[in-house]
Short mmCIF file of C-alpha atoms (C1' of nucleotides) in Angstrom, two decimals:
data_model
loop_
_atom_site.label_atom_id
_atom_site.label_comp_id
_atom_site.label_asym_id
_atom_site.label_seq_id
_atom_site.Cartn_x
_atom_site.Cartn_y
_atom_site.Cartn_z
CA MET A 1 -1.34 0.39 12.04
CA LEU A 2 -3.88 -1.29 14.22
CA ASP A 3 -7.56 -1.35 13.40
CA ILE A 4 -9.26 1.46 15.33
CA LYS A 5 -12.35 -0.75 15.61
CA LEU A 6 -10.32 -3.45 17.32
CA ILE A 7 -9.12 -0.88 19.85
CA ARG A 8 -12.63 0.49 20.26
CA ASP A 9 -14.23 -2.92 20.81
CA ASN A 10 -11.49 -4.73 22.77
CA PRO A 11 -9.40 -2.10 24.52
CA GLU A 12 -8.38 -4.38 27.39
CA SER A 13 -7.16 -7.22 25.22
CA VAL A 14 -5.20 -4.76 23.06
CA LYS A 15 -3.60 -3.27 26.16
CA ASN A 16 -2.68 -6.69 27.53
CA LYS A 17 -0.91 -7.56 24.30
CA LEU A 18 0.94 -4.27 24.30
CA ILE A 19 2.08 -4.92 27.85
CA LEU A 20 3.67 -8.14 26.57
CA ARG A 21 5.72 -5.92 24.27
CA ASN A 22 6.75 -3.64 27.16
CA GLU A 23 4.69 -0.86 25.61
CA ASP A 24 3.05 1.99 27.45
CA THR A 25 -0.71 1.47 27.23
CA SER A 26 -1.79 4.99 28.13
CA VAL A 27 -1.76 5.78 24.41
CA ILE A 28 -4.75 3.47 24.03
CA ASP A 29 -6.75 5.55 26.48
CA LYS A 30 -5.82 8.68 24.57
CA ILE A 31 -6.91 7.06 21.33
CA LEU A 32 -10.20 5.93 22.83
CA GLU A 33 -10.94 9.38 24.15
CA ALA A 34 -10.19 11.01 20.80
CA ASP A 35 -12.17 8.31 19.01
CA GLY A 36 -15.22 9.07 21.14
CA LYS A 37 -14.94 12.74 20.21
CA ARG A 38 -14.52 11.77 16.60
CA LEU A 39 -17.64 9.63 16.42
CA ASN A 40 -19.65 12.39 18.02
CA LEU A 41 -18.35 15.02 15.59
CA ILE A 42 -19.08 12.77 12.63
CA SER A 43 -22.64 12.27 13.71
CA VAL A 44 -23.27 16.00 14.21
CA SER A 45 -21.56 17.02 10.98
CA GLU A 46 -23.31 14.39 8.91
CA THR A 47 -26.73 15.32 10.26
CA LEU A 48 -26.09 18.92 9.23
CA LYS A 49 -24.88 17.81 5.81
CA GLU A 50 -28.01 15.77 5.32
CA LEU A 51 -30.07 18.89 6.03
CA ARG A 52 -27.99 21.02 3.71
CA ASN A 53 -28.21 18.51 0.89
CA SER A 54 -31.96 18.15 1.07
CA VAL A 55 -32.63 21.89 1.37
CA SER A 56 -30.25 22.57 -1.51
CA ASP A 57 -32.36 20.25 -3.62
CA GLU A 58 -35.45 22.19 -2.55
CA ILE A 59 -33.75 25.43 -3.54
CA ALA A 60 -32.99 23.97 -6.94
CA VAL A 61 -36.66 23.11 -7.45
CA MET A 62 -37.80 26.53 -6.24
CA LYS A 63 -35.38 28.29 -8.61
CA LYS A 64 -36.70 26.21 -11.46
CA ASN A 65 -40.25 27.28 -10.56
CA LYS A 66 -39.09 30.88 -10.20
CA GLN A 67 -40.01 30.98 -6.52
CA ASP A 68 -38.15 33.07 -3.97
CA SER A 69 -35.67 30.98 -2.00
CA SER A 70 -33.63 33.66 -0.28
CA ASP A 71 -34.79 32.62 3.21
CA LYS A 72 -33.60 29.09 2.70
CA ILE A 73 -30.35 30.24 1.20
CA ALA A 74 -29.71 32.46 4.19
CA GLU A 75 -30.51 29.60 6.52
CA MET A 76 -28.22 27.20 4.70
CA LYS A 77 -25.45 29.71 4.70
CA LYS A 78 -25.45 29.44 8.49
CA VAL A 79 -25.63 25.67 8.35
CA SER A 80 -22.68 25.56 5.99
CA GLU A 81 -20.64 27.68 8.31
CA GLU A 82 -21.52 25.40 11.18
CA ILE A 83 -20.48 22.37 9.14
CA LYS A 84 -17.18 24.05 8.44
CA THR A 85 -16.38 24.49 12.13
CA TYR A 86 -17.36 20.91 12.95
CA ASP A 87 -15.31 19.55 10.07
CA GLU A 88 -12.33 21.54 11.20
CA LYS A 89 -12.60 20.00 14.65
CA LEU A 90 -13.02 16.62 13.05
CA ARG A 91 -9.93 17.03 10.94
CA LYS A 92 -7.96 17.95 14.02
CA VAL A 93 -9.09 14.95 16.03
CA ASP A 94 -8.57 12.69 13.00
CA SER A 95 -4.95 13.67 12.64
CA GLU A 96 -4.51 13.37 16.40
CA ILE A 97 -5.74 9.76 16.29
CA ASP A 98 -3.67 9.03 13.22
CA LEU A 99 -0.51 10.30 14.84
CA LEU A 100 -1.10 8.30 18.02
CA LEU A 101 -1.85 5.21 15.98
CA LYS A 102 1.38 5.54 14.03
CA TYR A 103 3.37 4.81 17.16
CA VAL A 104 1.39 1.77 18.31
CA PRO A 105 3.09 -1.47 17.24
CA ASN A 106 1.45 -4.62 15.93
CA LEU A 107 0.07 -7.06 18.49
CA PRO A 108 2.04 -10.25 19.12
CA HIS A 109 0.51 -13.57 18.07
CA ASP A 110 -0.55 -15.94 20.85
CA SER A 111 2.18 -18.40 19.88
CA VAL A 112 4.97 -15.86 20.49
CA PRO A 113 6.98 -16.66 23.64
CA HIS A 114 6.53 -14.07 26.39
CA GLY A 115 9.61 -12.21 27.45
CA LYS A 116 11.06 -9.03 28.88
CA SER A 117 14.08 -8.59 26.64
CA GLU A 118 16.08 -10.21 23.87
CA LYS A 119 17.45 -12.61 26.47
CA ASP A 120 14.09 -14.34 26.42
CA ASN A 121 14.25 -15.16 22.73
CA LYS A 122 13.99 -18.86 22.04
CA GLU A 123 16.53 -20.79 20.04
CA ILE A 124 14.54 -23.29 18.02
CA LEU A 125 17.09 -24.74 15.63
CA ILE A 126 20.83 -25.04 15.19
CA TRP A 127 21.95 -26.37 11.84
CA GLY A 128 25.33 -27.58 10.63
CA LYS A 129 28.62 -28.10 12.31
CA LEU A 130 30.83 -25.61 14.05
CA LYS A 131 34.15 -25.76 12.25
CA SER A 132 37.37 -26.10 14.13
CA PHE A 133 40.62 -24.76 12.74
CA ASP A 134 44.16 -25.90 13.43
CA PHE A 135 45.49 -22.42 12.78
CA LYS A 136 44.75 -18.93 13.99
CA VAL A 137 41.42 -17.83 12.55
CA ARG A 138 41.52 -14.58 10.61
CA ASP A 139 38.52 -12.27 10.65
CA HIS A 140 36.84 -11.06 7.47
CA ILE A 141 38.58 -7.70 7.58
CA GLU A 142 42.02 -9.27 7.69
CA LEU A 143 41.11 -11.74 4.96
CA GLY A 144 39.54 -9.07 2.83
CA LYS A 145 42.60 -6.87 3.07
CA ALA A 146 45.15 -9.64 2.51
CA LEU A 147 43.33 -10.95 -0.55
CA ASP A 148 42.52 -7.43 -1.75
CA ILE A 149 38.81 -8.20 -2.11
CA LEU A 150 37.40 -5.79 0.46
CA ASP A 151 38.58 -2.22 0.95
CA PHE A 152 36.93 -0.51 3.86
CA GLU A 153 39.41 2.38 3.91
CA ARG A 154 38.74 3.43 0.36
CA GLY A 155 35.01 2.91 0.87
CA THR A 156 35.29 5.38 3.72
CA LYS A 157 37.18 7.81 1.51
CA ILE A 158 34.48 7.66 -1.14
CA SER A 159 31.47 8.00 1.15
CA GLY A 160 32.24 7.67 4.84
CA SER A 161 32.50 4.80 7.28
CA GLY A 162 30.15 1.93 6.70
CA PHE A 163 30.18 2.10 2.92
CA PRO A 164 32.13 -0.96 1.82
CA LEU A 165 34.07 -1.29 -1.39
CA TYR A 166 34.27 -4.78 -2.90
CA LYS A 167 37.07 -5.52 -5.31
CA GLY A 168 38.06 -8.24 -7.76
CA LYS A 169 36.96 -11.66 -6.63
CA GLY A 170 35.25 -10.06 -3.64
CA ALA A 171 32.93 -8.17 -5.96
CA LYS A 172 32.40 -11.30 -8.01
CA LEU A 173 31.65 -13.37 -4.93
CA GLU A 174 29.09 -10.81 -3.80
CA ARG A 175 27.45 -10.82 -7.22
CA ALA A 176 27.49 -14.62 -7.25
CA LEU A 177 25.74 -14.72 -3.89
CA ILE A 178 23.05 -12.33 -5.10
CA ASN A 179 22.46 -14.26 -8.31
CA PHE A 180 22.46 -17.56 -6.47
CA MET A 181 19.90 -16.36 -3.95
CA LEU A 182 17.63 -14.82 -6.58
CA ASP A 183 17.71 -18.03 -8.61
CA GLU A 184 16.97 -20.16 -5.56
CA GLN A 185 14.07 -17.99 -4.45
CA SER A 186 12.66 -17.93 -7.96
CA LYS A 187 12.66 -21.73 -7.81
CA ASN A 188 10.86 -21.46 -4.48
CA GLY A 189 8.00 -19.64 -6.19
CA TYR A 190 8.90 -15.98 -5.75
CA LYS A 191 8.54 -13.62 -8.69
CA GLU A 192 11.70 -11.63 -9.18
CA VAL A 193 11.40 -7.85 -9.24
CA MET A 194 13.83 -4.98 -9.51
CA THR A 195 12.51 -1.92 -7.79
CA PRO A 196 13.25 1.75 -7.25
CA VAL A 197 15.60 2.32 -4.32
CA LEU A 198 14.43 5.87 -3.66
CA VAL A 199 10.83 5.96 -2.52
CA ASN A 200 8.37 8.67 -1.58
CA ARG A 201 6.96 9.39 1.84
CA ALA A 202 3.67 7.63 1.15
CA SER A 203 5.53 4.39 0.48
CA MET A 204 7.52 4.74 3.68
CA GLU A 205 4.38 5.40 5.67
CA ALA A 206 2.61 2.44 4.12
CA ALA A 207 5.47 0.19 5.21
CA GLU A 208 5.21 1.71 8.72
CA LYS A 209 8.82 2.91 8.66
CA VAL A 210 7.94 6.58 8.96
CA PRO A 211 7.43 8.56 11.20
CA LYS A 212 8.58 6.13 13.90
CA PHE A 213 11.96 5.35 12.33
CA GLU A 214 12.51 8.50 10.29
CA GLU A 215 15.84 9.17 12.02
CA ASP A 216 17.21 5.86 10.75
CA MET A 217 16.59 6.74 7.12
CA TYR A 218 18.59 8.60 4.54
CA HIS A 219 16.31 11.34 3.33
CA MET A 220 16.65 13.55 0.28
CA GLU A 221 15.07 16.75 1.43
CA LYS A 222 14.84 18.47 -1.91
CA ASP A 223 12.59 15.77 -3.34
CA ASP A 224 11.24 14.28 -0.11
CA LEU A 225 12.55 10.87 -1.14
CA PHE A 226 13.97 8.19 1.13
CA ALA A 227 16.73 5.71 0.38
CA ILE A 228 15.18 2.35 1.19
CA PRO A 229 16.36 0.54 4.32
CA THR A 230 15.13 -2.71 2.74
CA ALA A 231 13.43 -3.84 -0.46
CA GLU A 232 10.46 -4.62 1.74
CA VAL A 233 9.39 -1.00 1.26
CA PRO A 234 9.15 -0.81 -2.55
CA ILE A 235 7.91 -4.39 -2.93
CA LEU A 236 5.18 -3.95 -0.35
CA ASN A 237 4.10 -0.82 -2.20
CA ILE A 238 3.74 -2.62 -5.52
CA HIS A 239 0.14 -3.31 -4.57
CA ARG A 240 -0.63 -0.21 -2.53
CA ASP A 241 -4.26 0.89 -2.99
CA GLU A 242 -5.12 -2.22 -4.94
CA ILE A 243 -7.76 -4.90 -4.63
CA LEU A 244 -6.31 -8.30 -5.51
CA LYS A 245 -8.16 -11.38 -6.70
CA GLN A 246 -8.54 -14.24 -4.29
CA ASP A 247 -7.14 -16.81 -6.70
CA GLU A 248 -3.90 -14.88 -7.30
CA LEU A 249 -2.97 -15.20 -3.63
CA PRO A 250 -0.47 -15.88 -2.24
CA LEU A 251 1.61 -13.41 -4.22
CA ARG A 252 5.27 -14.04 -3.56
CA TYR A 253 8.02 -11.65 -4.62
CA CYS A 254 11.77 -11.61 -4.32
CA GLY A 255 14.05 -8.76 -5.18
CA PHE A 256 17.61 -7.66 -4.78
CA THR A 257 18.44 -4.09 -3.79
CA ASN A 258 21.07 -2.09 -2.03
CA CYS A 259 19.82 -1.15 1.41
CA PHE A 260 20.65 2.05 3.25
CA ARG A 261 20.56 2.64 6.97
CA ARG A 262 21.84 5.59 8.93
CA GLU A 263 22.20 3.45 12.05
CA ALA A 264 21.79 6.60 14.11
CA GLY A 265 22.41 5.96 17.76
CA SER A 266 24.51 2.86 17.22
CA TYR A 267 27.86 4.54 16.73
CA GLY A 268 30.67 2.71 18.42
CA LYS A 269 28.77 -0.57 18.31
CA ASP A 270 29.78 -3.34 15.92
CA THR A 271 31.87 -0.89 13.95
CA LYS A 272 34.23 -3.48 12.53
CA GLY A 273 34.02 -4.13 8.81
CA PHE A 274 30.74 -5.59 7.70
CA LEU A 275 29.16 -5.99 11.10
CA ARG A 276 27.18 -2.78 10.88
CA VAL A 277 27.23 -0.80 7.66
CA HIS A 278 25.24 2.01 6.09
CA GLN A 279 24.94 0.30 2.74
CA PHE A 280 24.52 -3.38 2.18
CA ASN A 281 22.99 -5.82 -0.26
CA LYS A 282 19.99 -7.95 0.36
CA VAL A 283 17.60 -10.25 -1.42
CA GLU A 284 14.20 -9.71 0.11
CA LEU A 285 11.16 -11.95 0.16
CA ILE A 286 7.65 -10.49 0.35
CA ASN A 287 4.45 -12.43 0.55
CA PHE A 288 0.87 -11.21 0.23
CA CYS A 289 -1.60 -13.87 1.33
CA LYS A 290 -5.02 -14.60 2.73
CA PRO A 291 -5.19 -13.90 6.47
CA GLU A 292 -5.84 -17.54 7.32
CA ASP A 293 -2.64 -18.60 5.52
CA SER A 294 -0.16 -16.12 6.92
CA TYR A 295 1.29 -18.26 9.70
CA SER A 296 1.86 -21.25 7.43
CA GLU A 297 3.41 -18.91 4.83
CA LEU A 298 5.70 -17.62 7.57
CA GLU A 299 7.02 -21.15 8.11
CA LYS A 300 7.54 -21.58 4.37
CA MET A 301 9.49 -18.34 4.18
CA LEU A 302 11.67 -19.45 7.05
CA GLU A 303 12.37 -22.66 5.12
CA ASP A 304 13.14 -20.70 1.97
CA ALA A 305 15.55 -18.35 3.74
CA THR A 306 17.38 -21.08 5.65
CA GLY A 307 17.52 -23.19 2.50
CA ILE A 308 20.15 -20.79 1.16
CA LEU A 309 22.37 -21.34 4.18
CA LYS A 310 21.94 -25.09 3.96
CA LYS A 311 23.04 -25.09 0.32
CA LEU A 312 26.03 -22.94 1.24
CA ASN A 313 26.70 -25.22 4.19
CA ILE A 314 26.88 -22.40 6.69
CA TYR A 315 26.47 -22.95 10.40
CA PHE A 316 23.35 -21.10 11.56
CA ARG A 317 20.59 -21.03 14.11
CA VAL A 318 17.00 -19.88 14.14
CA ILE A 319 15.68 -17.74 16.95
CA GLU A 320 12.03 -17.24 17.70
CA LEU A 321 11.79 -13.70 19.01
CA CYS A 322 9.90 -13.10 22.22
CA THR A 323 7.11 -10.56 22.66
CA ALA A 324 9.57 -7.89 23.80
CA ASP A 325 11.83 -8.20 20.77
CA ILE A 326 9.62 -8.61 17.70
CA GLY A 327 9.74 -5.77 15.21
CA PHE A 328 7.32 -2.86 15.24
CA ALA A 329 5.15 -4.10 12.38
CA ALA A 330 5.42 -7.81 13.17
CA SER A 331 3.12 -10.14 15.07
CA LYS A 332 5.60 -13.00 14.96
CA CYS A 333 9.20 -13.05 13.92
CA TYR A 334 12.11 -15.42 13.41
CA ASP A 335 15.72 -14.32 13.20
CA ILE A 336 18.29 -16.36 11.36
CA GLU A 337 21.80 -15.96 12.72
CA VAL A 338 25.07 -17.11 11.21
CA TRP A 339 28.19 -17.88 13.15
CA SER A 340 31.27 -15.69 13.04
CA HIS A 341 34.30 -17.86 13.75
CA ALA A 342 36.46 -14.81 14.36
CA GLU A 343 34.08 -12.88 16.60
CA ASN A 344 32.84 -16.07 18.24
CA LYS A 345 29.29 -14.89 18.13
CA TRP A 346 26.06 -15.11 16.20
CA LEU A 347 25.31 -12.47 13.58
CA GLU A 348 21.80 -11.71 12.41
CA ALA A 349 21.59 -12.43 8.69
CA SER A 350 17.85 -12.52 8.25
CA SER A 351 14.62 -11.72 9.91
CA VAL A 352 11.39 -13.30 8.75
CA SER A 353 8.21 -11.64 9.95
CA ASN A 354 4.49 -11.94 9.68
CA CYS A 355 3.16 -8.38 9.66
CA THR A 356 -0.46 -9.57 9.36
CA ASP A 357 -2.66 -6.66 8.25
CA PHE A 358 -0.59 -4.05 10.08
CA GLN A 359 1.09 -2.68 6.95
CA THR A 360 -1.63 -3.54 4.47
CA ARG A 361 -4.15 -1.49 6.45
CA ARG A 362 -2.23 1.69 5.78
CA ALA A 363 -1.08 0.53 2.36
CA MET A 364 -4.67 -0.51 1.53
CA VAL A 365 -3.77 -3.83 -0.04
CA ARG A 366 -6.96 -5.86 -0.10
CA TYR A 367 -8.53 -8.76 -1.92
CA LYS A 368 -12.02 -9.78 -2.93
CA LYS A 369 -12.91 -12.63 -0.69
CA ILE A 370 -15.50 -14.96 -2.17
CA LEU A 371 -18.01 -15.97 0.48
CA ASP A 372 -20.03 -19.20 0.65
CA ASN A 373 -23.14 -17.50 -0.73
CA ARG A 374 -21.07 -16.37 -3.73
CA LYS A 375 -21.07 -12.80 -2.53
CA THR A 376 -17.77 -11.01 -2.20
CA LYS A 377 -16.22 -9.02 0.56
CA THR A 378 -13.10 -6.90 0.38
CA GLU A 379 -10.68 -7.80 3.10
CA LEU A 380 -7.12 -6.79 3.93
CA VAL A 381 -4.47 -9.29 2.88
CA HIS A 382 -1.66 -10.23 5.21
CA ALA A 383 1.87 -9.21 4.31
CA LEU A 384 5.04 -11.02 5.32
CA ASN A 385 8.64 -10.15 4.72
CA GLY A 386 11.93 -11.89 5.15
CA SER A 387 15.49 -11.48 4.08
CA GLY A 388 16.53 -14.25 1.84
CA LEU A 389 19.24 -13.16 2.74
CA ALA A 390 21.39 -10.12 3.54
CA THR A 391 24.85 -10.55 2.10
CA SER A 392 27.09 -8.53 4.38
CA ARG A 393 26.84 -10.64 7.54
CA LEU A 394 26.57 -13.74 5.42
CA MET A 395 29.83 -12.71 3.77
CA VAL A 396 31.47 -12.50 7.20
CA ALA A 397 30.35 -16.00 8.13
CA LEU A 398 31.23 -17.39 4.73
CA MET A 399 34.69 -15.87 4.47
CA GLU A 400 35.60 -16.90 7.97
CA ALA A 401 34.22 -20.42 7.74
CA TYR A 402 35.72 -21.13 4.33
CA GLN A 403 39.20 -19.75 5.01
CA THR A 404 42.18 -22.00 4.53
CA LYS A 405 45.41 -22.35 6.45
CA GLU A 406 47.20 -20.53 3.64
CA GLY A 407 44.92 -17.54 4.03
CA ASN A 408 42.75 -18.21 1.03
CA ILE A 409 39.00 -18.64 0.84
CA SER A 410 37.50 -21.63 -0.87
CA VAL A 411 34.25 -20.94 -2.64
CA PRO A 412 31.26 -23.00 -1.44
CA GLU A 413 30.34 -25.71 -3.91
CA ALA A 414 26.93 -24.21 -4.68
CA LEU A 415 28.46 -20.89 -5.71
CA ARG A 416 31.19 -22.12 -8.03
CA SER A 417 29.08 -22.11 -11.17
CA TYR A 418 28.26 -18.49 -10.32
CA THR A 419 31.75 -17.25 -9.48
CA GLY A 420 33.62 -19.18 -12.14
CA PHE A 421 36.46 -19.82 -9.68
CA ASP A 422 36.94 -22.23 -6.76
CA VAL A 423 39.25 -20.30 -4.54
CA ILE A 424 40.13 -16.75 -3.68
"C1'" G B 1 14.13 22.77 -17.87
"C1'" G B 2 10.43 25.33 -21.71
"C1'" A B 3 5.49 25.07 -24.54
"C1'" G B 4 0.83 22.68 -25.04
"C1'" A B 5 -3.14 18.88 -23.96
"C1'" G B 6 -5.21 15.50 -20.51
"C1'" G B 7 -6.39 12.79 -15.60
"C1'" U B 8 -14.30 10.58 -14.61
"C1'" G B 9 -16.69 3.83 -12.01
"C1'" G B 10 -12.98 -3.01 -13.59
"C1'" C B 11 -12.10 -0.89 -18.76
"C1'" A B 12 -13.71 2.42 -22.82
"C1'" G B 13 -16.16 6.95 -22.87
"C1'" A B 14 -20.36 11.16 -22.05
"C1'" G B 15 -21.07 15.01 -18.95
"C1'" U B 16 -19.00 22.64 -17.98
"C1'" G B 17 -22.94 25.04 -11.32
"C1'" G B 18 -29.02 22.22 -9.18
"C1'" U B 19 -32.62 14.85 -7.87
"C1'" U B 20 -25.55 12.97 -11.67
"C1'" G B 21 -23.09 7.87 -7.75
"C1'" A B 22 -22.65 9.87 -12.45
"C1'" A B 23 -25.55 8.62 -19.64
"C1'" U B 24 -23.85 4.90 -23.08
"C1'" G B 25 -20.82 0.66 -24.52
"C1'" C B 26 -17.72 -3.44 -22.93
"C1'" G B 27 -16.57 -6.63 -19.03
"C1'" G B 28 -18.22 -9.24 -14.23
"C1'" C B 29 -22.26 -11.63 -11.47
"C1'" A B 30 -27.37 -13.75 -11.20
"C1'" G B 31 -31.57 -15.32 -13.94
"C1'" U B 32 -34.80 -16.61 -18.47
"C1'" C B 33 -34.16 -19.74 -22.74
"C1'" U B 34 -31.16 -24.67 -23.62
"C1'" C B 35 -29.78 -31.69 -22.76
"C1'" G B 36 -25.58 -28.30 -22.18
"C1'" A B 37 -23.15 -24.08 -24.28
"C1'" A B 38 -23.21 -19.76 -27.45
"C1'" A B 39 -26.47 -15.91 -28.90
"C1'" A B 40 -30.53 -13.05 -27.28
"C1'" C B 41 -33.29 -10.98 -23.34
"C1'" U B 42 -34.00 -9.41 -17.96
"C1'" G B 43 -31.92 -7.91 -13.53
"C1'" U B 44 -27.59 -6.70 -10.89
"C1'" U B 45 -22.61 -4.87 -10.39
"C1'" G B 46 -17.32 0.63 -6.89
"C1'" U B 47 -14.96 2.05 -2.15
"C1'" A B 48 -14.98 3.90 2.72
"C1'" G B 49 -17.15 5.99 7.29
"C1'" C B 50 -21.37 6.41 10.79
"C1'" G B 51 -26.05 4.37 12.73
"C1'" G B 52 -28.89 -0.45 12.75
"C1'" U B 53 -29.34 -7.67 14.91
"C1'" A B 54 -30.85 -7.04 9.91
"C1'" A B 55 -33.47 -5.10 5.80
"C1'" C B 56 -31.77 -0.53 5.20
"C1'" G B 57 -30.69 4.74 6.00
"C1'" C B 58 -27.27 8.69 6.02
"C1'" U B 59 -22.35 10.89 4.77
"C1'" A B 60 -18.07 11.14 1.73
"C1'" U B 61 -15.80 9.91 -2.89
"C1'" C B 62 -15.14 11.98 -10.65
"C1'" G B 63 -5.88 12.39 -9.72
"C1'" A B 64 -4.60 14.82 -4.34
"C1'" G B 65 -5.30 18.99 -1.14
"C1'" G B 66 -7.41 23.81 -0.38
"C1'" G B 67 -11.04 27.76 -1.94
"C1'" U B 68 -15.72 30.17 -4.08
"C1'" U B 69 -21.17 28.92 -3.58
"C1'" C B 70 -27.34 27.62 -0.32
"C1'" G B 71 -25.43 23.77 -3.81
"C1'" A B 72 -19.19 21.69 -7.43
"C1'" A B 73 -17.34 16.04 -11.60
"C1'" U B 74 -18.43 20.99 -13.52
"C1'" C B 75 -15.59 27.67 -11.46
"C1'" C B 76 -10.61 29.35 -8.91
"C1'" C B 77 -5.62 28.13 -6.53
"C1'" U B 78 -1.59 24.67 -5.25
"C1'" C B 79 0.54 19.98 -5.89
"C1'" C B 80 1.03 15.08 -8.23
"C1'" U B 81 0.78 12.48 -12.69
"C1'" U B 82 0.20 11.01 -18.10
"C1'" C B 83 0.80 12.27 -23.24
"C1'" U B 84 2.86 15.48 -27.46
"C1'" C B 85 6.65 18.93 -29.10
"C1'" C B 86 11.44 21.54 -27.99
"C1'" G B 87 16.02 21.65 -25.10
"C1'" C B 88 19.58 18.87 -22.07
"C1'" C B 89 21.54 14.09 -20.86
"C1'" A B 90 23.22 8.33 -18.93
#
RNA sequence: GGAGAGGUGGCAGAGUGGUUGAAUGCGGCAGUCUCGAAAACUGUUGUAGCGGUAACGCUAUCGAGGGUUCGAAUCCCUCCUUCUCCGCCA
């Protein structure tokens, strides 16, 4: 969430940045109005509490001296009741502000290209060579079926559409990819973690996924637990409510998890095979760093994510998202897209975002900043996340790009020590 | 799932209704001493909100949320969580 003080002190600049995101700015006026009420209520309530506290001390002294204090007690009884009504109002306005704030996205960074829609995203890099085939290209579904490595029908039988079943060398290839990516990212300085995949509401709120995106989540009502849409959620929450040391930053984590998305509202879109699934595998990168380092860390994470594709020799491009298309929690965001030779289009395989202090404010992840005069100040850290990478779309690009005339798939060089075979 | 015992400041650990933001110890920071260090001694040391240029003041905070009371770390209720024992189980 945004800093209420930032909104209070610079409402116009906040609004202007929201306009760049095509957001309605009237919410800011509502927040400001409620905030004004809130400050007023705090001041009244606290003045009354001050009175109550001091008179209560007087009563204590009088009781000790065996003096009669019934007048003061009667008076304070009224004051206490008054405090109660003010605090009730305060609680109401607090939750009103909180709710409004939960739907206001992060502000875009000045370097983010302005735009009205995803059409205004900027392609900043294309890497590799587009392969040409002297035979009819098969798509990943056809290949998967013919080689008996992917079984979407049986996946559907087990769970429903969008829950893929990997078999034989397909399962091994998937596992090889995951292990390869984890090893690479460990080399890049990320500490590997294995996290819970069901998380509580507080963790979802801290990651700013709920309430805004609650409909996109699998939710276990009985226990109020959510299936994670990305490992970003549990990894970000590792340090919830903690104060980190300055010299341990940046803290970089990588972790593999299954990811679950209901994809509500996108039925009928990209329904083929792996293109849009409810369960997929992903190695996630998370970075906690000092605020002044977050944009350079973002570039490093982009390097680390694309490094995987380079080693696998997969044709990809990097898109810098425009102000209208960056994610809710992000201030700046790159998408990495891989090429599908069968679909003849780019598929998003990764998104690398700087979420600045937007998530860490709610998650309360801070660090002790050491100032010049040796004093310390607790300050929010910045949090970044990136997929490094998601396997399902990567699998599409890989299978299609590495297919042979005979209908086999050759395993990329870098993966062979992981798979133990060269061809499927 | 059943029975019992706990959750207090960075940590350890007092405190069962009235100057207790919280004794004491350890740790951290600053200083004295020292060529320097250790030891010793002295001081200081949570977080957040509101007001103030600031010094500072006020408010909240003893797992979380409610309640009782003029006043709650202390009493009551609900929830979370940790430990021990029993049961069940990958």
